[in-house]
Coordinates of C-alpha atoms in Angstrom, one line a residue:
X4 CA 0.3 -72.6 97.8
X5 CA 2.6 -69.9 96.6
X6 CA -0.4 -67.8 95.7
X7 CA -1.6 -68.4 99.0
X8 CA 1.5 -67.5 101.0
X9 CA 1.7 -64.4 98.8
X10 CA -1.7 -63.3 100.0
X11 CA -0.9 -64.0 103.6
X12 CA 2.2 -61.8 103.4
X13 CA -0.1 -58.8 101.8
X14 CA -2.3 -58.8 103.6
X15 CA -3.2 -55.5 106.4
X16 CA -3.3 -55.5 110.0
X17 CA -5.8 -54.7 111.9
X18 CA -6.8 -50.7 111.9
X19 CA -6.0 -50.2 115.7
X20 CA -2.9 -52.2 115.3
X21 CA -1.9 -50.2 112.3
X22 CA -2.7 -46.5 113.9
X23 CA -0.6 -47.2 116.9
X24 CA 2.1 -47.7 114.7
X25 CA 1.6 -45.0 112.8
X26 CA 1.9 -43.1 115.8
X27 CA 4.9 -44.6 117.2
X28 CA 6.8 -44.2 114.1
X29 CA 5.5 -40.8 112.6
X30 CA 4.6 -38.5 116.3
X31 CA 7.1 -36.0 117.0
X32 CA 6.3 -34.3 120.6
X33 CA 6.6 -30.5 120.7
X34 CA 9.5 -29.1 121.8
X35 CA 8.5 -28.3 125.3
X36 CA 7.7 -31.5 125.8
X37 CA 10.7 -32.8 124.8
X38 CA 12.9 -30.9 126.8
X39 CA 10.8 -31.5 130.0
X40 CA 11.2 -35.6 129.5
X41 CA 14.7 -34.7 129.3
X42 CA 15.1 -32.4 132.2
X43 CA 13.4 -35.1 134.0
X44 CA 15.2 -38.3 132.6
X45 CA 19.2 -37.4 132.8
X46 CA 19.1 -36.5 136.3
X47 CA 17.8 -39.7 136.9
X48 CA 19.5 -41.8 134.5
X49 CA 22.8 -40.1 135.6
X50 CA 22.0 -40.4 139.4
X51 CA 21.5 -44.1 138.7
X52 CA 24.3 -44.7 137.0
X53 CA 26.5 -43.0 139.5
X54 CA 24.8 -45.0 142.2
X55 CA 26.3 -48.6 140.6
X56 CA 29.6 -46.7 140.2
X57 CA 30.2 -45.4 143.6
X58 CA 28.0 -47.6 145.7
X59 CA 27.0 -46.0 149.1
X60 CA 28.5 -42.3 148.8
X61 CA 25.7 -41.9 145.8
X62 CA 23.0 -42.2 147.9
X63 CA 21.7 -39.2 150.8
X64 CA 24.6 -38.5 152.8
X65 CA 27.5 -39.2 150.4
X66 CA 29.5 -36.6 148.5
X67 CA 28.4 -37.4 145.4
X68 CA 25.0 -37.1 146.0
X69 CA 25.7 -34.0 147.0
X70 CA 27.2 -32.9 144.6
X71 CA 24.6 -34.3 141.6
X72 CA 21.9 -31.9 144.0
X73 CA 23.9 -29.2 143.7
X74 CA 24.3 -29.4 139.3
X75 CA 20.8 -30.6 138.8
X76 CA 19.1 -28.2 141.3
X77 CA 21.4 -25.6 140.5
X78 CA 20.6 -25.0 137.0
X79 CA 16.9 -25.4 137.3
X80 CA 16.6 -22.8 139.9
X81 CA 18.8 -20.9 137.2
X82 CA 16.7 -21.7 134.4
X83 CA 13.7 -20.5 136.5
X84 CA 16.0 -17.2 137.6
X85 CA 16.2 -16.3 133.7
X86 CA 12.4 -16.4 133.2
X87 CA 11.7 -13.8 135.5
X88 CA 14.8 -12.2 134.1
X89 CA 17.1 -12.5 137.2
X90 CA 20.6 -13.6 136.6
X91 CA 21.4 -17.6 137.0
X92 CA 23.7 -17.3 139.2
X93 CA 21.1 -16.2 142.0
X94 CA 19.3 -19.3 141.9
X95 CA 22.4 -21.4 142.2
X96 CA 23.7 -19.6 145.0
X97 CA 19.9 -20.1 146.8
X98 CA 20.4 -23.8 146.3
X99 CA 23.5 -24.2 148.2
X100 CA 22.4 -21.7 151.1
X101 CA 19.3 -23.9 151.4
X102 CA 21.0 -27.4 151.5
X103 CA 23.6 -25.5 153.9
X104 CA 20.3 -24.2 156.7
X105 CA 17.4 -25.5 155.7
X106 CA 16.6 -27.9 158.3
X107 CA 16.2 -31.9 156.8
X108 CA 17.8 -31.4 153.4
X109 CA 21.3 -30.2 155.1
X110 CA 23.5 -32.1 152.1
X111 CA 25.8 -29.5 152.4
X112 CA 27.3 -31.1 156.0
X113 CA 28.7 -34.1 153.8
X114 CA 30.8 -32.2 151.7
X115 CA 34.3 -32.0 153.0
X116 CA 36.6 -28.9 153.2
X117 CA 38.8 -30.2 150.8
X118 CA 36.9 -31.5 148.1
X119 CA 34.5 -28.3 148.4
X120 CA 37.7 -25.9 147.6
X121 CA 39.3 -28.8 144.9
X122 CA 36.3 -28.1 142.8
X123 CA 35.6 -24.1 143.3
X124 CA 39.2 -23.7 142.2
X125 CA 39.4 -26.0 139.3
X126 CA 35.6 -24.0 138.2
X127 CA 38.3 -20.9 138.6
X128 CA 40.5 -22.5 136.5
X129 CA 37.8 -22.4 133.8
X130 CA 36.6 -19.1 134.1
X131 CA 40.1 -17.7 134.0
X132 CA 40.6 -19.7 130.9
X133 CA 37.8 -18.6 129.2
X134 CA 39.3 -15.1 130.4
X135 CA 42.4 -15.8 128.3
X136 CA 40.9 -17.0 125.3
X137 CA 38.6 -14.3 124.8
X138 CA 41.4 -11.1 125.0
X139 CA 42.1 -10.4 121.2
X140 CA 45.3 -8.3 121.2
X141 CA 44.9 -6.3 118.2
X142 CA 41.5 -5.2 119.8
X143 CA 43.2 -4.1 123.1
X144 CA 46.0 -2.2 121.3
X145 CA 42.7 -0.2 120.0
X146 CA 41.1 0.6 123.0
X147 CA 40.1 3.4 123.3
X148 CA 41.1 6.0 126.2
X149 CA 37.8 6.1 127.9
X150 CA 37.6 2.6 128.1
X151 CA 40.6 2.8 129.9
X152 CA 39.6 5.1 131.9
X153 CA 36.2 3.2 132.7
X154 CA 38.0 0.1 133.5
X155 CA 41.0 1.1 135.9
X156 CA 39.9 4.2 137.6
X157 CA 36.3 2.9 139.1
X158 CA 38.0 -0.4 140.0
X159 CA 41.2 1.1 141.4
X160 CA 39.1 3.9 143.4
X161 CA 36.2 1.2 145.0
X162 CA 39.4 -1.2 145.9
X163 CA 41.2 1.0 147.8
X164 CA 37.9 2.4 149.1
X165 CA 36.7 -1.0 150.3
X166 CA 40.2 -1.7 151.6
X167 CA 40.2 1.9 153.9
X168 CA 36.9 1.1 154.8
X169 CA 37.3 -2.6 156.0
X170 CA 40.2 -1.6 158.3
X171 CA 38.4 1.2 159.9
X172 CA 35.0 -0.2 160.5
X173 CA 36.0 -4.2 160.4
X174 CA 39.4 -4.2 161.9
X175 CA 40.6 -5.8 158.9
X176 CA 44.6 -5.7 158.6
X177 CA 45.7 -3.5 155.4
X178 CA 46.6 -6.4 153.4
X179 CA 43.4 -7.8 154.0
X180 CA 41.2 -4.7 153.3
X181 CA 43.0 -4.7 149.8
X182 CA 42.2 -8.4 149.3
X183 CA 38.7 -7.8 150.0
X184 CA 38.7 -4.3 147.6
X185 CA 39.8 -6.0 144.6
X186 CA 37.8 -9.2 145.4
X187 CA 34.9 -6.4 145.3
X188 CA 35.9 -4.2 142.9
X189 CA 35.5 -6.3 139.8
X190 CA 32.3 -6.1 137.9
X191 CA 30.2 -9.0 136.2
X192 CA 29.7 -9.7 132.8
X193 CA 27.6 -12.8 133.9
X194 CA 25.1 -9.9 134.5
X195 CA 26.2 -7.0 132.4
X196 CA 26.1 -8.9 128.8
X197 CA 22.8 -10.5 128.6
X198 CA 20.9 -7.1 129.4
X199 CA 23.2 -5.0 127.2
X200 CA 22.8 -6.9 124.4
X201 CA 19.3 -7.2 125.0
X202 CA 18.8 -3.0 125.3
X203 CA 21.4 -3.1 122.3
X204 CA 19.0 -5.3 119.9
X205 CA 16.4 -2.9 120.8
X206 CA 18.4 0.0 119.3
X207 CA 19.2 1.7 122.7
X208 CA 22.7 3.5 122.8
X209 CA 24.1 1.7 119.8
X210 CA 25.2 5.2 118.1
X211 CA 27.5 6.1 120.5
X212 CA 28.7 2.6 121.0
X213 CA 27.9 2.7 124.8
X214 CA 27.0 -1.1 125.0
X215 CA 30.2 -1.9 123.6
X216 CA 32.3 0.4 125.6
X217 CA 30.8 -0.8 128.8
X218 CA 31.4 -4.5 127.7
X219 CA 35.2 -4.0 126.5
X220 CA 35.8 -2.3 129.8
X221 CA 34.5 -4.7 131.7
X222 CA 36.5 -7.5 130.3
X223 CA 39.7 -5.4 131.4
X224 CA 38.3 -4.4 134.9
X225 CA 38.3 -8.1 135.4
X226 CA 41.9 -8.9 134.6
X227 CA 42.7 -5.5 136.6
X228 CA 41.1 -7.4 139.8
X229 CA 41.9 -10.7 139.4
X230 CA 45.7 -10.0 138.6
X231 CA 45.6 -7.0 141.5
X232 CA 43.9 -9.7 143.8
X233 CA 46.9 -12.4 143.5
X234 CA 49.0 -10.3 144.7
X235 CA 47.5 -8.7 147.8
X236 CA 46.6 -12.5 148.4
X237 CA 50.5 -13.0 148.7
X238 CA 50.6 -9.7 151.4
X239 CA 48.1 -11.2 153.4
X240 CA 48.8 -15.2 153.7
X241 CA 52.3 -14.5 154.2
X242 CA 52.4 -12.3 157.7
X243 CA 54.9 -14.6 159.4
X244 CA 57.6 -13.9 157.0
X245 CA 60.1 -11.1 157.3
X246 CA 59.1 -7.6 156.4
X247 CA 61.8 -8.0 153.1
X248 CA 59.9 -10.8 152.2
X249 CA 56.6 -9.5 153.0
X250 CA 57.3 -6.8 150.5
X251 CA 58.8 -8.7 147.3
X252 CA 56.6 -11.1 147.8
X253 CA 53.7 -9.4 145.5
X254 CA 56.2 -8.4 142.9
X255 CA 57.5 -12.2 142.6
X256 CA 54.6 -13.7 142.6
X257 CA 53.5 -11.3 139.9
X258 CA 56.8 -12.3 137.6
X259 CA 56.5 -16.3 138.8
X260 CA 52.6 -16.1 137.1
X261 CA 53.6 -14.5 134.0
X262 CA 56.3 -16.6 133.3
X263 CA 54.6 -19.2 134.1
X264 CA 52.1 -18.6 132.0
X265 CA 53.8 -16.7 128.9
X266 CA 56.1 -20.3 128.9
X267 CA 52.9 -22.4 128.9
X268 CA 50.8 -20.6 126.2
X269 CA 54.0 -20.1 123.7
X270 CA 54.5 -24.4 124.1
X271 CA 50.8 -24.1 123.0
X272 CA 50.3 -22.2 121.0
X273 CA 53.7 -23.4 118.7
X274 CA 52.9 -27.5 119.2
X275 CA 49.6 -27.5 119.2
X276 CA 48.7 -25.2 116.0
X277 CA 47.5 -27.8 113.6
X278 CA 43.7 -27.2 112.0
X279 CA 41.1 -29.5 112.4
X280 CA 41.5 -30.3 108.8
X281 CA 45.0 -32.1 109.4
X282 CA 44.4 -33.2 113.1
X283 CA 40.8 -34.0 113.8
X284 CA 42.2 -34.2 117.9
X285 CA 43.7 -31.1 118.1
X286 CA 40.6 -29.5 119.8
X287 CA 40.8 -32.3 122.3
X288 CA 44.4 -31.8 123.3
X289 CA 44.0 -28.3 123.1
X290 CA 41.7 -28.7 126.1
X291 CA 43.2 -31.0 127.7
X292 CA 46.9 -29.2 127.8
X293 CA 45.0 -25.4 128.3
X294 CA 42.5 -27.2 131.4
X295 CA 45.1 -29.6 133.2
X296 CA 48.3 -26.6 132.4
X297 CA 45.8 -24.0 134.0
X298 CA 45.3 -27.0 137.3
X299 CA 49.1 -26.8 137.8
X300 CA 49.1 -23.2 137.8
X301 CA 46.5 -22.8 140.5
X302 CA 47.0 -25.9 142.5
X303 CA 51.1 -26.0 141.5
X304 CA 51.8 -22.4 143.0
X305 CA 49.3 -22.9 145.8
X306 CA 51.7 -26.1 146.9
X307 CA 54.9 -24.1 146.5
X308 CA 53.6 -20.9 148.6
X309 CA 53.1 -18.9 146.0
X310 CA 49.0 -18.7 145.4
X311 CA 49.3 -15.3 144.2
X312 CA 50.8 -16.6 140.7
X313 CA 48.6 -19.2 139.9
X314 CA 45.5 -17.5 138.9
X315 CA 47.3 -14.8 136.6
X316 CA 49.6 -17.8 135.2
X317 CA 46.7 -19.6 134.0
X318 CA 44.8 -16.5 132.6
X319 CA 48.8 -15.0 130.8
X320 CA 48.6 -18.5 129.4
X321 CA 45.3 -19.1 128.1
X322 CA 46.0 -15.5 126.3
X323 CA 49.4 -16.4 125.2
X324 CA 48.2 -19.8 123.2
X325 CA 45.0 -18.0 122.1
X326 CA 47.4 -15.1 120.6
X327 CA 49.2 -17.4 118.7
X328 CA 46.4 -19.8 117.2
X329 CA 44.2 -16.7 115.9
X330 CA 47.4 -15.7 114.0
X331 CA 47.6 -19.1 112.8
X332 CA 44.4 -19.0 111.5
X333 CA 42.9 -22.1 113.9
X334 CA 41.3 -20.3 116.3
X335 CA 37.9 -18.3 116.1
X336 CA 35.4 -16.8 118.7
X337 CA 32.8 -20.0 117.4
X338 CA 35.3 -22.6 117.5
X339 CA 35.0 -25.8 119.3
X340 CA 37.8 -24.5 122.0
X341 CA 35.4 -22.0 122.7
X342 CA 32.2 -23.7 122.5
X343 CA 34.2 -26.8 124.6
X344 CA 35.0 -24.5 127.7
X345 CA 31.3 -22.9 127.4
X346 CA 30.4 -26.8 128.0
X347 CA 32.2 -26.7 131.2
X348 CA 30.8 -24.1 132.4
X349 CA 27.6 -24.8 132.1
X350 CA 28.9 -27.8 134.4
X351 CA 31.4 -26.0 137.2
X352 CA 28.9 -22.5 137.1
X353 CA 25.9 -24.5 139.3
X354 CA 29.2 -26.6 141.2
X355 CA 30.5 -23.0 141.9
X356 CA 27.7 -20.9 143.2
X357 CA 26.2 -24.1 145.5
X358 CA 29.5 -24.6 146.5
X359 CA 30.1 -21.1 147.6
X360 CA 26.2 -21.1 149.3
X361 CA 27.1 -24.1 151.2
X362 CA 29.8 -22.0 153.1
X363 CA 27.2 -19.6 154.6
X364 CA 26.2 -20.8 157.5
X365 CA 23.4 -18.5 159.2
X366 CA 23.6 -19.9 162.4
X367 CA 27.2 -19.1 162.8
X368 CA 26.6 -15.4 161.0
X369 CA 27.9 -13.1 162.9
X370 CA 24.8 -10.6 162.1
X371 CA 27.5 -7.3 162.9
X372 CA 29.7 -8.6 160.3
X373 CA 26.7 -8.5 157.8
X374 CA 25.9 -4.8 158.9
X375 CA 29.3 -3.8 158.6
X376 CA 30.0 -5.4 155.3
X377 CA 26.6 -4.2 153.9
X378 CA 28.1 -0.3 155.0
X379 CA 31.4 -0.9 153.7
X380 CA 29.9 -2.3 150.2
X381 CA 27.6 1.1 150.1
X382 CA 30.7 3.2 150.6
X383 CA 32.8 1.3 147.8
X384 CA 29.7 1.0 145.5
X385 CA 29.1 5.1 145.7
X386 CA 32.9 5.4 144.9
X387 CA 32.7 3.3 142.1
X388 CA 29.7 4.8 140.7
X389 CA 31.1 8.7 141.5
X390 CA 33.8 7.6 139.7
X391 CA 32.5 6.1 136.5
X392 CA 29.9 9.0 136.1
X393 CA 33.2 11.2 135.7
X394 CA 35.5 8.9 133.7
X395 CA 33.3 9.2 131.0
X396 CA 33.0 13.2 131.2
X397 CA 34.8 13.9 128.0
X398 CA 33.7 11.2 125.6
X399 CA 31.2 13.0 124.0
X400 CA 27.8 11.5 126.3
X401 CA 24.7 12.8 127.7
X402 CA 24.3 13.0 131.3
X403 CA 21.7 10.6 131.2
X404 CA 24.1 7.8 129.5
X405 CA 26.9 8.9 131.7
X406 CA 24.3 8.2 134.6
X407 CA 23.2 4.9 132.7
X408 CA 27.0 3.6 132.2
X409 CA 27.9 4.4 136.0
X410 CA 24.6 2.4 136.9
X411 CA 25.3 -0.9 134.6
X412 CA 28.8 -0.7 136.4
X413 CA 27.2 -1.6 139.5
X414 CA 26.8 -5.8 139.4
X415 CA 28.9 -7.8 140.7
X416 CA 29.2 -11.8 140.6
X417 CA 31.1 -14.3 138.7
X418 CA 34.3 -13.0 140.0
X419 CA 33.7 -12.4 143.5
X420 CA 32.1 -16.3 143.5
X421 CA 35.7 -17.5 141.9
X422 CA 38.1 -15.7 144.2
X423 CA 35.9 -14.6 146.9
X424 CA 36.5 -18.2 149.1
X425 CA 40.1 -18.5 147.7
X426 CA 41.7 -17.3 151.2
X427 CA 39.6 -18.8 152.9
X428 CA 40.1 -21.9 151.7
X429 CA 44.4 -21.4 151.9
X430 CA 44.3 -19.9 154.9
X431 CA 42.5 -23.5 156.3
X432 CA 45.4 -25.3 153.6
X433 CA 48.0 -23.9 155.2
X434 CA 47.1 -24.0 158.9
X435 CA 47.5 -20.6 159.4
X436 CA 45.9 -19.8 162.0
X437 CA 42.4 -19.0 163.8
X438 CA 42.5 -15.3 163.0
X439 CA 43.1 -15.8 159.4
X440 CA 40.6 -18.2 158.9
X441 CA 38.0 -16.2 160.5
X442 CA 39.1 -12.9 158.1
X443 CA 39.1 -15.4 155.0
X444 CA 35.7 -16.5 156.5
X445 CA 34.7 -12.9 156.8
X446 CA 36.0 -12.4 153.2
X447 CA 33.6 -14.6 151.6
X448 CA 30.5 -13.7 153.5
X449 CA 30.8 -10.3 152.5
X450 CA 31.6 -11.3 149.0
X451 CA 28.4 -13.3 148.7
X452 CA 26.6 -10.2 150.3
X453 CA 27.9 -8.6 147.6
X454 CA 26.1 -10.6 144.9
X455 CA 23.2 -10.9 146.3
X456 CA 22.6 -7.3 146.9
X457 CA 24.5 -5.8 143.5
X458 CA 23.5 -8.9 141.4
X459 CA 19.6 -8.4 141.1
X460 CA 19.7 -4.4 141.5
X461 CA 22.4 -3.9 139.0
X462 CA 20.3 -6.2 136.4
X463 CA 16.8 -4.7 137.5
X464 CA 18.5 -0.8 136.8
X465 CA 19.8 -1.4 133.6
X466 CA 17.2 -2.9 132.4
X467 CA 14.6 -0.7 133.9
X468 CA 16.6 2.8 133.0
X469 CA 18.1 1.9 130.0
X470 CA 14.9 2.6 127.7
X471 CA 14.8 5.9 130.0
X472 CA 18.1 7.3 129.7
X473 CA 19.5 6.0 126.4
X474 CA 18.6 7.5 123.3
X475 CA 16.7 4.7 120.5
X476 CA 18.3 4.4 117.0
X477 CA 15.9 4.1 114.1
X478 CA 18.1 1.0 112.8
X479 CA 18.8 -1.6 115.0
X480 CA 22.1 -3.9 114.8
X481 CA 20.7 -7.3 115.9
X482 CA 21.9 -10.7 115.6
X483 CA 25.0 -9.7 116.9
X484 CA 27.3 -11.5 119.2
X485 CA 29.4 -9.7 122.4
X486 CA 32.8 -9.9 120.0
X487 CA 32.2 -6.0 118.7
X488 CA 33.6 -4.6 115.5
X489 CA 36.5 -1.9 115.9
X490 CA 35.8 -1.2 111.7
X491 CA 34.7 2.2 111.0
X492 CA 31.4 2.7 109.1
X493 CA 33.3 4.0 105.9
X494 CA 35.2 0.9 105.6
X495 CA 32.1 -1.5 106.5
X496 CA 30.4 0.6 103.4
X497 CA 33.3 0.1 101.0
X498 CA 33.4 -3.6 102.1
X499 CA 30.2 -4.3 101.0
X500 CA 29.9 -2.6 98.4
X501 CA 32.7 -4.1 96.8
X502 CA 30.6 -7.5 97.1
X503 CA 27.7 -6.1 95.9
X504 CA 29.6 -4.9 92.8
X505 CA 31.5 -8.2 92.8
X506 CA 28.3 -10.6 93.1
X507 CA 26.0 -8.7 90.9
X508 CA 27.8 -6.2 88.7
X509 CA 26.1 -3.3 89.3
X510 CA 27.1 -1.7 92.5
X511 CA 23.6 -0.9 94.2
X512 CA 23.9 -0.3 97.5
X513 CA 20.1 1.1 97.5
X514 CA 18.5 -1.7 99.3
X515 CA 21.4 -2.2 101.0
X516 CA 20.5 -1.2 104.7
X517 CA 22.6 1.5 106.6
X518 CA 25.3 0.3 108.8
X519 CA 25.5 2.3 112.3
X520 CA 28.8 4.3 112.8
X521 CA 30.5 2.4 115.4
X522 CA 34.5 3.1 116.6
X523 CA 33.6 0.2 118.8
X524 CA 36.0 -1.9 120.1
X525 CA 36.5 -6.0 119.7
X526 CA 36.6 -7.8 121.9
X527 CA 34.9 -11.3 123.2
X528 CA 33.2 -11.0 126.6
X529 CA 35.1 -13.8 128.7
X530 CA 33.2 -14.4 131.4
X531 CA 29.8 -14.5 129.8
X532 CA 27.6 -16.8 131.4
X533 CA 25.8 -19.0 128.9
X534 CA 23.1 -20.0 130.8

């Protein structure tokens, strides 16, 4: 019996039986097929899910189906943007137009006002933070004076361009025209960074460190606007007040958000400074104190009347606590914080762009505000470019990469998506008034206009002309990330050779590749987009 039993238990099943098992157990699919089951499968799974959550307003014609088309839709039209080497952002911003006019699959109609501007300005909230976290100090006290230069003077030059332009030919009120200037004048890295890194890793204008200056620069141009931007925003929402008040208001609003902020990020940065080591959480409050401080600078200052401060009080705190941890040692540019808030993004960027699409309304366009606009962006644009051609005069370039670095100053995006509805949506907030809804109205459309039309040129030049007007390096840096190093070559060479000499005792630096001399400057790209 027990022999029996034994053979019973030994003995095979049958070959089909025994193959499909095999390759159950043992197939791995190839990647591509992997990540189609999965582009497929979330959406659906988390569609489903929400549906037992929320009931009704998951299905057509409730907010949060809305909201899923825009994420899901949003980054595959993205995704498809980046094969045909377009920036993301394009795509996402098609999505919402199309729910918004496209007759049948109007989604857009069951957003509300109010959640619609909750969410753009908390995905502010998250750019502005990633803003913050990526200034290094010690790399802006080494900047240089032409990337100085290349961020203030274009983006001081095309605001107040844009803003004399926009009263003259729109009938826009001074404090307006600003608005719209420095809403215009900042430039994107969203687009900027993928295709200099790219012409970098081929060796094109690495020598004379003209990828990096261009990237440092813009990294500043964008705080220049942003912070610039809260306070003309202050000017223009606050016409009803008293000319004294009119006046201090900017300069308040300006002290109220750096406070704010300096207060916030040194709380941060002192009581939340442990490593991962001793507190495995202190990522997750990290976070949760940088995302939910940042919501009561935007959304606190907005409440009080001051929406000017919020914006730079988030961004002076995000800086403040970042300062502090690098010092500390427990913050780096891969660190979870980082990687964390790139997680977001990925979430809010889609959110944004939709959202902002589902604002334009092209039956409602008024098609002379499009003409106008497009005119007043050509005029600011041919400042801007003018301008940057000549800022870099003196540092030592060709004309053809002073042409090159005026042309890759030209995109424009992430920034104008983030603060371009921002009036707009206070000027409907605070109930004040028809005329200043239409100009906030008239605010956004020409913002949008101006990444579509600067978004795919500025891309399409710089990769085009780059390999044109940029001289090729016989070495090639590659591998490396958008946080440049400020090191000179002599000290890079001493570095490693002392590990050389260290590691193998004899100092031979012959095989040793040569390192290109870079007075580069370092500093992480904030608002990269990582799609």
């Amino acid at each position: 019996m027990e022999t029996e039993a034994e053979g019973s238990i030994s003995s095979e099943p049958p070959t089909a039986s025994r193959s499909l098992i095999t390759l159950i157990t043992q197939w791995t699919p190839p990647i591509w097929l992997e990540k189609l089951a999965i582009s497929f499968a979330v959406p659906i799974l988390i569609w489903m899910v929400t549906f037992l959550w929320v009931g009704e307003d998951g299905l057509p014609g409730g907010q949060i189906f809305a909201l899923l088309v825009l994420i899901f839709f949003g980054i595959a039209t993205g995704y498809a943007m980046e094969l045909i080497r377009f920036p993301p952002l394009l795509g996402m911003l098609m999505v919402g137009m199309a729910i918004r006019n496209v007759p049948g699959i109007k989604f857009a109609v069951d957003l509300t006002g109010d959640v619609s501007s909750t969410l753009r300005q908390t995905a502010l909230v998250v750019i502005l933070i990633r803003a913050g976290l990526g200034l290094d100090p010690t790399a802006l006290a080494k900047l240089s004076a032409v990337v100085i230069k290349l961020a203030f003077g274009p983006c001081l030059m095309e605001a107040a361009t844009i803003g004399i332009a926009t009263h003259f030919i729109l009938d826009f009120p001074w404090a307006w025209g600003f608005l719209m200037g420095f809403i215009i004048a900042a430039v994107s890295p969203a687009v900027i960074v993928p295709c200099l890194l790219n012409l970098r890793d081929q060796g094109y204008g690495v020598a004379k460190g003209i990828p990096t200056i261009v990237i440092a620069a813009a990294s500043v141009d964008d705080i220049l606007a942003i912070s610039a931007f809260g306070v003309a925003l202050g000017f223009a929402l606050n016409q009803d007040e008293s000319l004294a008040m009119t006046i201090i208001q900017g300069p308040i609003e300006l002290v109220l958000g750096i406070s704010f902020g300096i207060f916030w990020g040194l709380g941060l940065g002192i009581f939340l400074s442990q490593s991962e080591d001793t507190n495995k959480d202190s990522t997750i409050f990290r976070l949760v104190f940088l995302l939910f401080g940042g919501c009561l600078s935007v959304f606190g200052f907005q409440y009080i009347k001051f929406a000017g401060s919020g914006a730079l009080g988030c961004l002076t705190a995000a800086f403040v606590a970042a300062t502090l941890w690098r010092r500390k040692g427990v913050l780096a540019d891969n660190d979870n914080l980082n990687w964390s808030f790139q997680k977001l993004w990925f979430v809010f960027q889609p959110l944004l762009f939709g959202l902002i699409g589902c604002e334009i309304d092209f039956s409602t366009l008024d098609p002379n505000i499009v003409l106008l606009g497009l005119i007043c962006l050509v005029i600011g644009l041919s400042i801007r470019i003018t301008t940057s051609f000549y800022m870099v005069a003196r540092a030592g370039l060709t004309v053809k990469e002073r042409l090159f670095i005026a042309m890759a100053w030209l995109p424009k995006a992430t920034v104008q998506a983030a603060i371009g509805p921002v009036a707009y949506d206070l000027a409907r907030q605070q109930n004040a008034g028809a005329s200043a809804e239409k100009l906030g109205l008239e605010v956004l459309t020409i913002a949008v206009l101006a990444i579509l039309v600067t978004a795919p040129i500025g891309a399409i030049a710089i990769m085009l002309f780059g390999p044109k007007l940029l001289s090729k390096d016989s070495e090639v840096i590659s591998g490396e990330s958008a946080n440049l190093t400020a090191d000179k070559f002599e000290t890079e060479s001493k570095n490693e050779e002392e590990a050389v000499s260290s590691n193998n005792g004899e100092g031979d630096l012959k095989n040793k590749s040569t390192a290109i001399k870079l007075t580069s400057i370092s500093i992480q790209v904030p608002l990269n987009d990582d799609n």
